[in-house]
CSV table of C-alpha atoms in Angstrom, one decimal:
chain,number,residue,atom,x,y,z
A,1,UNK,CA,122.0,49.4,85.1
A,2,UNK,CA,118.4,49.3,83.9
A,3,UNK,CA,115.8,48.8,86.9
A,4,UNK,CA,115.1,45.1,85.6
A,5,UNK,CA,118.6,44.3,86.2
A,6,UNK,CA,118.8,45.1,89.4
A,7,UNK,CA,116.1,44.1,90.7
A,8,UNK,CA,117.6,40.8,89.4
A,9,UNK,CA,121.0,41.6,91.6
A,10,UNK,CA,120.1,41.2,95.6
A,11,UNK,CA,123.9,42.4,95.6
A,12,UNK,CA,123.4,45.3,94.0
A,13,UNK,CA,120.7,46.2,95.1
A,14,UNK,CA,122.1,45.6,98.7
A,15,UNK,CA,124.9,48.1,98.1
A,16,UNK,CA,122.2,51.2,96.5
A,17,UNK,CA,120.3,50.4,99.6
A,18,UNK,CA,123.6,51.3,101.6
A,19,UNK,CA,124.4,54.8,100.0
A,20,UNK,CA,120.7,56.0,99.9
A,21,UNK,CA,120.7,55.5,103.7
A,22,UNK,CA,124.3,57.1,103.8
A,23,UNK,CA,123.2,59.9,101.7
A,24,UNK,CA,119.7,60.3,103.6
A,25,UNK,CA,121.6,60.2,107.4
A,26,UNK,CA,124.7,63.1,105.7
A,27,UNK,CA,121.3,65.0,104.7
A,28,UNK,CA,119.6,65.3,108.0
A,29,UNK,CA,122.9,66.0,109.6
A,30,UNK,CA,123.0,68.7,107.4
A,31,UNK,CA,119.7,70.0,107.9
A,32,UNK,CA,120.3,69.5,111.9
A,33,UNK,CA,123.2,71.9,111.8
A,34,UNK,CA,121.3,74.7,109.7
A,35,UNK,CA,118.3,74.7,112.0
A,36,UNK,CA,120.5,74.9,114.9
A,37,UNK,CA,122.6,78.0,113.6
A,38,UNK,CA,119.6,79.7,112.5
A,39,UNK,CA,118.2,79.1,116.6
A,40,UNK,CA,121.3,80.3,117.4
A,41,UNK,CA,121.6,83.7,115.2
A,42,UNK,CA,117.9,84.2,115.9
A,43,UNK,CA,118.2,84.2,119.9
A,44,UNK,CA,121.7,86.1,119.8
A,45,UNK,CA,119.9,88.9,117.7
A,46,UNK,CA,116.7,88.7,120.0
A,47,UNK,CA,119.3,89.4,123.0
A,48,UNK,CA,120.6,92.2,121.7
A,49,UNK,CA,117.5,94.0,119.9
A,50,UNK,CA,119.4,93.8,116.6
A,51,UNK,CA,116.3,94.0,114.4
A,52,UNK,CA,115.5,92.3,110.9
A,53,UNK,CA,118.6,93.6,109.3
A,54,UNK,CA,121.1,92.3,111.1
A,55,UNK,CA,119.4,88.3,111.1
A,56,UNK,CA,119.8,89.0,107.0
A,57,UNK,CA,123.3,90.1,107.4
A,58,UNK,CA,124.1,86.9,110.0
A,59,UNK,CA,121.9,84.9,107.9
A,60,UNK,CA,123.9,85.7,104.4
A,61,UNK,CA,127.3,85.4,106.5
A,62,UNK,CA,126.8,82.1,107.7
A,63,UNK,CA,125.8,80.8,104.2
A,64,UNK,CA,122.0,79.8,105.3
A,65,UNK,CA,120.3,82.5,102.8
A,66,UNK,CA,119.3,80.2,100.6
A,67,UNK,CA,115.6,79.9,99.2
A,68,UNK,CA,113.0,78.5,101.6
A,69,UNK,CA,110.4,76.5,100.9
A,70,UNK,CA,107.6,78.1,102.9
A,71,UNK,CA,108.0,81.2,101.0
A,72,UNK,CA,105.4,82.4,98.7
A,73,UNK,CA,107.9,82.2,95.4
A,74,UNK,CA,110.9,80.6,97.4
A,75,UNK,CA,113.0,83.7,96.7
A,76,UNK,CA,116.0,84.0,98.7
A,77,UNK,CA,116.5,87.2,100.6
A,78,UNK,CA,119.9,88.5,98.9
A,79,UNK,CA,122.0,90.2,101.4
A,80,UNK,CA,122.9,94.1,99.2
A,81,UNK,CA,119.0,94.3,99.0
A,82,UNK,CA,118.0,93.6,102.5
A,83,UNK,CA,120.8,95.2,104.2
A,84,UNK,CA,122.0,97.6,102.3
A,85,UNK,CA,120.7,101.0,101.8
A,86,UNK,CA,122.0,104.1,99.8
A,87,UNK,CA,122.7,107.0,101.5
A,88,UNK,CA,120.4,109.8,100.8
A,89,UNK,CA,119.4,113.3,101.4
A,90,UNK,CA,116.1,113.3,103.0
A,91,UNK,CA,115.2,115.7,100.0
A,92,UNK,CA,116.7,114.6,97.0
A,93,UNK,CA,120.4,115.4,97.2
A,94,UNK,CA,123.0,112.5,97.1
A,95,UNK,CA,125.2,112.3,99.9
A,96,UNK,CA,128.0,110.5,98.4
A,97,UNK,CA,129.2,107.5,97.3
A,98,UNK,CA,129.0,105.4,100.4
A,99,UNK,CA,126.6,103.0,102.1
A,100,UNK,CA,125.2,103.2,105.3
A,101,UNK,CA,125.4,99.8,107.2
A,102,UNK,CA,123.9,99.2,110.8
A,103,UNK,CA,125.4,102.8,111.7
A,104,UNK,CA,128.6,102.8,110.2
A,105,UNK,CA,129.8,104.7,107.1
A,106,UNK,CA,132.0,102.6,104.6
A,107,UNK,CA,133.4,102.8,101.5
A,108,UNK,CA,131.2,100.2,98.2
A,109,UNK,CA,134.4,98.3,98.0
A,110,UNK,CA,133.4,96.5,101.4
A,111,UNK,CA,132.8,93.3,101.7
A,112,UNK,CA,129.2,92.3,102.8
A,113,UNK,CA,130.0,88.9,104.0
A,114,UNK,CA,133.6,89.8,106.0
A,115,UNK,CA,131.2,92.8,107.3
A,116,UNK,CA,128.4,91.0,108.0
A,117,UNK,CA,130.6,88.4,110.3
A,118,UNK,CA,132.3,91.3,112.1
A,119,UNK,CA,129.2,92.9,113.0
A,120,UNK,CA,127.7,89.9,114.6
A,121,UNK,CA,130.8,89.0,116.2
A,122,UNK,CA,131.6,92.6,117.8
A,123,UNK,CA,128.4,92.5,119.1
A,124,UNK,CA,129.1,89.7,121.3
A,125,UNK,CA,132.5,88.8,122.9
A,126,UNK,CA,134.1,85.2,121.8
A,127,UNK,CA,136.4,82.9,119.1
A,128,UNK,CA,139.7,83.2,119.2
A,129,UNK,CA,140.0,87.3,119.7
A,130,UNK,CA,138.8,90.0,121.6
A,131,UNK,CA,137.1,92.8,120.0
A,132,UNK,CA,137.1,96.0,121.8
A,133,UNK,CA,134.0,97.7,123.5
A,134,UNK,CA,132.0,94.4,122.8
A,135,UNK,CA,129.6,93.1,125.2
A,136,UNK,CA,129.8,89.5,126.6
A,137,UNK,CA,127.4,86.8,126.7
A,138,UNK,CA,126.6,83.1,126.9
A,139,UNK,CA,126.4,82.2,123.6
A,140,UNK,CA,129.6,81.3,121.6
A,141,UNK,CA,130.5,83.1,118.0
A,142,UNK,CA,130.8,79.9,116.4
A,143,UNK,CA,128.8,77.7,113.6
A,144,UNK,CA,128.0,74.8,116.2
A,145,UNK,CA,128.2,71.3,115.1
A,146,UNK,CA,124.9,69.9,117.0
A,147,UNK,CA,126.0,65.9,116.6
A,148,UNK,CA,127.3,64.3,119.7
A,149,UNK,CA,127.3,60.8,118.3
A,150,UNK,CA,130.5,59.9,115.7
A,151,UNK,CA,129.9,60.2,112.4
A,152,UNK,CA,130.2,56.8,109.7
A,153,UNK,CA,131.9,58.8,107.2
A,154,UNK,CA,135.2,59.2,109.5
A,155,UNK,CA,136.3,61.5,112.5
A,156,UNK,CA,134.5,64.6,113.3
A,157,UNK,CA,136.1,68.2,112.4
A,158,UNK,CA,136.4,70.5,114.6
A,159,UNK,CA,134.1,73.2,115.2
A,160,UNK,CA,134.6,76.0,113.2
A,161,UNK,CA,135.0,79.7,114.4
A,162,UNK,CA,134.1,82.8,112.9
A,163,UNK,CA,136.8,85.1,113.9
A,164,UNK,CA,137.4,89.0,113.0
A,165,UNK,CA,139.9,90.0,110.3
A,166,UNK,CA,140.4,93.3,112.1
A,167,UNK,CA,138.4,95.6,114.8
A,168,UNK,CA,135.5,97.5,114.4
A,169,UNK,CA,137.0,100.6,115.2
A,170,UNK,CA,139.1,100.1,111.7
A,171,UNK,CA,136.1,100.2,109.8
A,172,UNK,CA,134.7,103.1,110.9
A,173,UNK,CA,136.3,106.3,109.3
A,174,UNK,CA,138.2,108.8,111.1
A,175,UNK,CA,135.5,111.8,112.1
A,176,UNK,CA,136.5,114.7,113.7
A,177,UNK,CA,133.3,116.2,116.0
A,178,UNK,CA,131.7,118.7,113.3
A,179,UNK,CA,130.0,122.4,114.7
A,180,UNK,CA,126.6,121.4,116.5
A,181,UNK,CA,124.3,123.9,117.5
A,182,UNK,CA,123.5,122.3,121.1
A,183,UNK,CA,124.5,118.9,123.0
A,184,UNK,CA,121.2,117.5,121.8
A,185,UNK,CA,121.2,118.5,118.4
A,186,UNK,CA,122.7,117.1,115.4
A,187,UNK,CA,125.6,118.5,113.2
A,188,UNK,CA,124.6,120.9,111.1
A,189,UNK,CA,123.4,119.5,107.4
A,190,UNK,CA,123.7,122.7,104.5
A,191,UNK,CA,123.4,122.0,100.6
A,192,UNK,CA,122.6,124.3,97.5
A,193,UNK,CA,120.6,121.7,96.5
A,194,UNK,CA,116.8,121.8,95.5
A,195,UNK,CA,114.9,120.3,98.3
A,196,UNK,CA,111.4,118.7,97.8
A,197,UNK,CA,108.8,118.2,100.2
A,198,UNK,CA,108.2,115.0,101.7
A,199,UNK,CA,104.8,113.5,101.6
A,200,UNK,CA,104.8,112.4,105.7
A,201,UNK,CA,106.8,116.0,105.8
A,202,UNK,CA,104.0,117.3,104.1
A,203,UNK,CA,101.4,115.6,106.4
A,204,UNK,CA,103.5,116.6,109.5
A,205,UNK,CA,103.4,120.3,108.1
A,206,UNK,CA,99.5,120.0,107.8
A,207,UNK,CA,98.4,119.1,111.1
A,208,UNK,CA,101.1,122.0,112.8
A,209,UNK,CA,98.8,124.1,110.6
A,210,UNK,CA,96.0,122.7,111.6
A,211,UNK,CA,96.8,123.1,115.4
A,212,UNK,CA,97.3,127.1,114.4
A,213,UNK,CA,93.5,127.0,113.2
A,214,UNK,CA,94.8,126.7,109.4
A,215,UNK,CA,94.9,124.8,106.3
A,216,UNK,CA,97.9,123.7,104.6
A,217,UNK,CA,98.4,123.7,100.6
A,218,UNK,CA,100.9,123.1,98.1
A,219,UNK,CA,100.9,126.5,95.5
A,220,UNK,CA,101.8,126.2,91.7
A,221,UNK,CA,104.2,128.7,90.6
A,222,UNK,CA,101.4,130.7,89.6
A,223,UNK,CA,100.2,131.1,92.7
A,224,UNK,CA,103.2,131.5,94.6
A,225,UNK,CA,104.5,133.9,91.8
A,226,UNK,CA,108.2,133.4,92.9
A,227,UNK,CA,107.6,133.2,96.8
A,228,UNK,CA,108.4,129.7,98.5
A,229,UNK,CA,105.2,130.6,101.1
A,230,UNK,CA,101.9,132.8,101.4
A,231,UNK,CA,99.5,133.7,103.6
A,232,UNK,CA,96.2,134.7,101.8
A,233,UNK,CA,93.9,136.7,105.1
A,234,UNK,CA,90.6,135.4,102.8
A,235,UNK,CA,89.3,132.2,103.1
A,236,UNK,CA,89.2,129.8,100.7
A,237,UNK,CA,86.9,126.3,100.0
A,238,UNK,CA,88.2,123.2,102.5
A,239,UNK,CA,86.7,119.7,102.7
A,240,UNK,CA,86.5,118.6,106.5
A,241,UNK,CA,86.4,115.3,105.1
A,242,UNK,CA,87.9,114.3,102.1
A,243,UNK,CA,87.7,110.6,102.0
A,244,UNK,CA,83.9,111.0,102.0
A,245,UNK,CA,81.8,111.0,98.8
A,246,UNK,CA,79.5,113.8,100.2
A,247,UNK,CA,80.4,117.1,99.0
A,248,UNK,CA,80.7,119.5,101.9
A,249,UNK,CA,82.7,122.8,102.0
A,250,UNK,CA,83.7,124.5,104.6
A,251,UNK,CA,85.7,128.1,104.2
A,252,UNK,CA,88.9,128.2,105.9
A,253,UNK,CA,92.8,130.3,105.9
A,254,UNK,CA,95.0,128.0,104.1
A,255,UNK,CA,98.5,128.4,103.6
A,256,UNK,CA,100.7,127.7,100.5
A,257,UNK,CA,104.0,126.5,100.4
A,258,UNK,CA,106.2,125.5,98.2
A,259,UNK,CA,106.8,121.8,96.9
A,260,UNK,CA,110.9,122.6,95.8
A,261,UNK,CA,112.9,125.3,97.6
A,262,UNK,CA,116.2,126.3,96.2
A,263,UNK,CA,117.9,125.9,99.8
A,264,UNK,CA,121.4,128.2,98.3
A,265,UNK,CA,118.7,130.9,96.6
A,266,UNK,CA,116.3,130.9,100.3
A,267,UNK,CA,120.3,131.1,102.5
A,268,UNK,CA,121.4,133.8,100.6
A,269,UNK,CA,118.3,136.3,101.1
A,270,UNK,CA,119.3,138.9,103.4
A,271,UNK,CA,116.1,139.7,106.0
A,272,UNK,CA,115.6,142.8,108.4
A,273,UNK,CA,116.5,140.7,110.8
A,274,UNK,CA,117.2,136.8,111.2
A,275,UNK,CA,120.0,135.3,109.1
A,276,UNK,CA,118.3,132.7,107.2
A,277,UNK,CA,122.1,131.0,106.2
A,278,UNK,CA,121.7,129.1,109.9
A,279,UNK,CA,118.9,127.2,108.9
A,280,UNK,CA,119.9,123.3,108.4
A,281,UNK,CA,118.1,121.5,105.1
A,282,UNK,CA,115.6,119.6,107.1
A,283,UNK,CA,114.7,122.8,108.9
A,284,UNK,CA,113.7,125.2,105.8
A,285,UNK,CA,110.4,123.8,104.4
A,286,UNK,CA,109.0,123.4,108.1
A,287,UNK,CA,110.7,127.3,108.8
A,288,UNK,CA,108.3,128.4,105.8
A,289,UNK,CA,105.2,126.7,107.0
A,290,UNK,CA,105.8,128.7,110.5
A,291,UNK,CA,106.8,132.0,109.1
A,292,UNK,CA,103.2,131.9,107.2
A,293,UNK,CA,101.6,130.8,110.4
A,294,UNK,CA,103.3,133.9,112.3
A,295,UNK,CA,101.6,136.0,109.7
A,296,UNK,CA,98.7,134.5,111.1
A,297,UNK,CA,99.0,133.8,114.6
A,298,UNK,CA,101.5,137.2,115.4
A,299,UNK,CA,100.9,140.1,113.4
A,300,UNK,CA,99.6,143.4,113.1
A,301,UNK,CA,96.7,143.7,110.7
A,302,UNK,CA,97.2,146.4,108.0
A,303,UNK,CA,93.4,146.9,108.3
A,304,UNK,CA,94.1,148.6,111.5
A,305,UNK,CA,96.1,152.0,110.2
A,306,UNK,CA,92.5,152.9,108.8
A,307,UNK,CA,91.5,153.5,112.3
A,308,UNK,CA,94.3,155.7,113.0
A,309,UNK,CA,92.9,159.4,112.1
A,310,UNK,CA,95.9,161.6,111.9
A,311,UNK,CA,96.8,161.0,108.4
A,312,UNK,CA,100.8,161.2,108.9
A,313,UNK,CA,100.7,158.9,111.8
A,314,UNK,CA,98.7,156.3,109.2
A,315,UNK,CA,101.3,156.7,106.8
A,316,UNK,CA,104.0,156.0,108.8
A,317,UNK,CA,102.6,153.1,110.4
A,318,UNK,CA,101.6,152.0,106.4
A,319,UNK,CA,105.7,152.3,105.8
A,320,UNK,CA,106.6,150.2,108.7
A,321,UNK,CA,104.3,147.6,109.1
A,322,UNK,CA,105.7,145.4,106.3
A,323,UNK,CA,109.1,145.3,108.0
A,324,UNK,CA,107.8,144.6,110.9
A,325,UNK,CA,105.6,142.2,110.3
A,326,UNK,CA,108.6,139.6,108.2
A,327,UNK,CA,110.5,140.1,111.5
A,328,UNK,CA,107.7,139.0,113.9
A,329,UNK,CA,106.8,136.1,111.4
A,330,UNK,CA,110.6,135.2,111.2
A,331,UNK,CA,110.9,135.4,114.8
A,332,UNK,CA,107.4,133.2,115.4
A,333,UNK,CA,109.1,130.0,113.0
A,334,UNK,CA,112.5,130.3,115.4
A,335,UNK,CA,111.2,129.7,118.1
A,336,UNK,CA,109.1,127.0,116.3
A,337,UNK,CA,111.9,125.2,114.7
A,338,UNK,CA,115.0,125.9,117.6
A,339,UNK,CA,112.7,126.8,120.9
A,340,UNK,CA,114.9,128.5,123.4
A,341,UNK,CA,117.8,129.4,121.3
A,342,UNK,CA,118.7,132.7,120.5
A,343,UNK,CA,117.8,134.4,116.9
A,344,UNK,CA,120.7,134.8,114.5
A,345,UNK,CA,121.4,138.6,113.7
A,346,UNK,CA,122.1,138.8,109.9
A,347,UNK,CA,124.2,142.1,109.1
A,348,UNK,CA,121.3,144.3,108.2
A,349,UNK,CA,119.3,143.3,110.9
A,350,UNK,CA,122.4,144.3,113.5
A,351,UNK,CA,122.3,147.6,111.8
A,352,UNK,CA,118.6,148.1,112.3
A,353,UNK,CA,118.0,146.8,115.6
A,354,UNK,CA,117.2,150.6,116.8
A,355,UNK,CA,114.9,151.8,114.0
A,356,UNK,CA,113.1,148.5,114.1
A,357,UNK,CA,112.6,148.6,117.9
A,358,UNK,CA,111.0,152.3,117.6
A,359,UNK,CA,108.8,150.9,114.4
A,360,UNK,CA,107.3,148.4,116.8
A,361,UNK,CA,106.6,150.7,119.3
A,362,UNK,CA,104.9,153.0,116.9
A,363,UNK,CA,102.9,150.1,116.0
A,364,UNK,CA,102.2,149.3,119.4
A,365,UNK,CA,100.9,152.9,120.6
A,366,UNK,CA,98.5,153.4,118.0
A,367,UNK,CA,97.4,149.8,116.5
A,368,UNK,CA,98.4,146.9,118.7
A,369,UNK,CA,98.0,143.4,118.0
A,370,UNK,CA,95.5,141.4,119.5
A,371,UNK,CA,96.4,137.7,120.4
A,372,UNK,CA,93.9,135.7,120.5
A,373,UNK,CA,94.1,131.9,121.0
A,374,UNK,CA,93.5,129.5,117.7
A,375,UNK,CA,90.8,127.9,116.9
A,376,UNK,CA,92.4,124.4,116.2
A,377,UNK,CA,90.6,122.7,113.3
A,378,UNK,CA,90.0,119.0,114.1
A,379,UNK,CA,93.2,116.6,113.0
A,380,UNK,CA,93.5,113.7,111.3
A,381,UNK,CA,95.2,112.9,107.4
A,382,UNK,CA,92.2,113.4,105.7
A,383,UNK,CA,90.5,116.1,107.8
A,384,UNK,CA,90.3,120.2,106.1
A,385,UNK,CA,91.6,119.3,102.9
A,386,UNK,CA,92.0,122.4,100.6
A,387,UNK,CA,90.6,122.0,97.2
A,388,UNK,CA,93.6,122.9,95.5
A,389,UNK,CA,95.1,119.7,96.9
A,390,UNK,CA,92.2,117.3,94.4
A,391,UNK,CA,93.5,119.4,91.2
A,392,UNK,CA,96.5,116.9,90.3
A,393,UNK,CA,97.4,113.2,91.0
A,394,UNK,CA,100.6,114.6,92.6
A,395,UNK,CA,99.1,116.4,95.2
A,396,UNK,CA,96.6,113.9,95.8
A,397,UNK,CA,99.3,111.5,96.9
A,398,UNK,CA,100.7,114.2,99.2
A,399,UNK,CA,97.1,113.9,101.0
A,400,UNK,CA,96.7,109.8,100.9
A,401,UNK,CA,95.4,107.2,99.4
A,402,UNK,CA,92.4,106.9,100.9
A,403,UNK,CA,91.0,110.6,99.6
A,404,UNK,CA,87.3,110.6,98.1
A,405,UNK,CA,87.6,109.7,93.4
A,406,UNK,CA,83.9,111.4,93.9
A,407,UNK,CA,85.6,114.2,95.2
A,408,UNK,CA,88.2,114.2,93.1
A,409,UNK,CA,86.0,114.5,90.1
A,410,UNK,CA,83.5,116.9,91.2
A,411,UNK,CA,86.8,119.1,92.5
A,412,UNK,CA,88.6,119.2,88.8
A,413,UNK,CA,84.7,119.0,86.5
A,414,UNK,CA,82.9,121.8,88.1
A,415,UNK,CA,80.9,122.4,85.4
A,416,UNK,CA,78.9,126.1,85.2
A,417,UNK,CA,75.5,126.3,84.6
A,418,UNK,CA,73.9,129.0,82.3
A,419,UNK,CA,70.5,129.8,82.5
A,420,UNK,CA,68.8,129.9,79.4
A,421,UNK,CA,67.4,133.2,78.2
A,422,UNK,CA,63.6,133.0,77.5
A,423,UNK,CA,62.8,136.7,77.2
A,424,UNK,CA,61.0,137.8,74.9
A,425,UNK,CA,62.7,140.5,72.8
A,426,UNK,CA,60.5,143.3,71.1
């Protein structure tokens, strides 16, 4: 019917007028109840400390995910993305084909919504069925019709209930308890896999070195010429700030480690003394760092034998002192990385407990170590930055964002200067 025409009917006109006010009053009924749940969800999560990921999971399980206005670009937040997450090596490995969701491990062919509902609901206790281990509380597990007056379109429904399909404990896999080192330490994590370092690893790493009055740097394989760590005794050039345009170097001890470690090549090495198959994947890059730092902090100085005058006595502490020195080192980043626990014997080192023991007391008669304490370097991200870390964007973004392009630039253009000749020549 054209508008002229109906403006020409009072009757029908009478009758649109009717269904735009039903349509409008069905509309902000509807809009009622969604407000409502969302209070609802949004006070039960705050109750419990759920977080943001479990108001997504609610939020996509009681069908009110839908795009918002007041967003930017009125997206809606889709429930795989937001909740979601694979499951990941910290260093690069893949753990397997699962999904980790609010704690529990579960097979892809899950589903989100069913899993999302049974999550909210075992957190509280209500509906039609108990769930076991849940917690009670005031508010019911149900999408709450808010009305209280009858409806014109016919009798109200009755609320409707969210209820379980089957406990929580069936979701969750059966796990036996796996070997753990200690009752506050987590099971044991091994791979053959290549593990990278971590940028906040890597930053972590730096200011431990820092505290031990040393730099921290990631070596080529040039450098590192087949090692996965290095101490070098000679200084090298350091930036004590490096998200400052001025150019000021400092000489410092910096330390080189590796960026990938072969974690089945570095288990399989057989040492004088620790067994290096005990250490965990997250424990190996941070074991190299503190080995280094041992060679540092807790050794004897090979500079030493030239002030012992008997020449046979110098050359036997010349033989040992290599030996002796990886144990010390290896002993200094145990104790670093599992305080109080006792070192793993690996075969050889069981063998030469006796021979090393006399070694270190050879050591110890005629050049013994001296301790002294560090001399920490001030911390912060961007404080005693080796040079070597401004050669490459990669380990630039190992250091921050925030480091110096002017010192970038003068770091990888250090242009040489030639005097000219102006002698004369006969």
């Amino acid at each position: 019917m054209s508008p002229k025409a109906l403006s020409q009917s009072p009757k029908a006109l009478k009758v649109l007028s009717k269904k735009t006010e039903h349509l409008r009053e069905h509309l902000a009924e509807r809009l009622a109840l969604c407000n409502h749940s969302k209070r609802l969800i949004l006070s039960l999560a705050l109750r419990r400390h759920w977080g943001y990921r479990l108001l997504v999971a609610a939020n996509s399980a009681t069908d009110l995910g839908g795009s918002n206005g007041k967003r930017r670009n009125s997206a809606p937040i889709t429930f795989a993305g937001a909740f979601f997450v694979p499951a990941t090596m910290c260093y690069g490995g893949l753990c397997g084909s699962t999904f980790v969701c609010a704690g529990l491990r579960l097979p892809r062919s899950a589903n989100p919504v069913q899993l999302a509902t049974l999550l909210c609901l075992a957190a509280e206790r209500g509906g039609s069925s108990e769930v076991n281990g849940a917690i009670p509380d005031d508010y019911p597990h149900s999408v709450q019709n808010p009305r209280n007056s009858p409806s014109p379109h016919g009798p109200e429904r009755p609320p409707r209930k969210l209820v379980p399909i089957r406990s929580l404990e069936t979701l969750q896999p059966p796990h036996e308890p796996g070997p753990c080192t200690g009752s506050s330490r987590r099971c044991a994590v091994k791979t053959n896999t290549t593990l990278t370092l971590g940028r906040i690893q890597y930053r972590t790493l730096a200011e431990i070195s820092k505290e031990a009055g040393c730099c921290l740097a990631i070596g080529t394989k040039e450098e590192l010429a087949g090692n996965w760590g290095m101490f070098n005794p000679f200084a090298q050039a350091v930036y004590p700030d490096a998200s400052v345009n001025e150019v000021y170097l400092q000489e410092r001890v910096v330390i080189l480690v590796a960026e990938k470690i072969d974690a089945g090549a570095m288990r399989s090495v057989q040492r004088p003394e620790i067994d290096w198959s005990q250490l965990e994947d997250d424990e190996i890059h941070k074991f190299v760092v503190m080995h280094e730092i041992g060679h540092y902090r807790d050794n004897y100085s090979g500079f030493d034998t030239f002030g012992v005058t008997d020449p046979e006595l110098r050359a036997d502490c010349q033989r040992v002192i290599g030996a002796v020195n990886e144990i010390l080192a290896d002993r200094y980043a145990w104790n670093a990385i599992r305080p109080g626990e006792p070192v793993p014997l690996c075969e050889t080192g069981k063998r030469l407990q006796d021979s090393m023991t006399e070694s270190m007391a050879l050591l110890d008669k005629y050049m013994p170590r001296i301790r002294r304490a560090p001399r920490t370097l001030p911390c912060g991200q961007y404080s005693y930055v080796p040079q070597a870390m401004l050669m490459t964007d990669s380990k630039v973004a190992y250091v921050g964002t925030k480091v110096s392009p002017e010192l970038v630039d003068r770091a990888r253009d250090r242009r040489r200067i030639y005097r000219r000749d102006t002698r004369v020549r006969g």
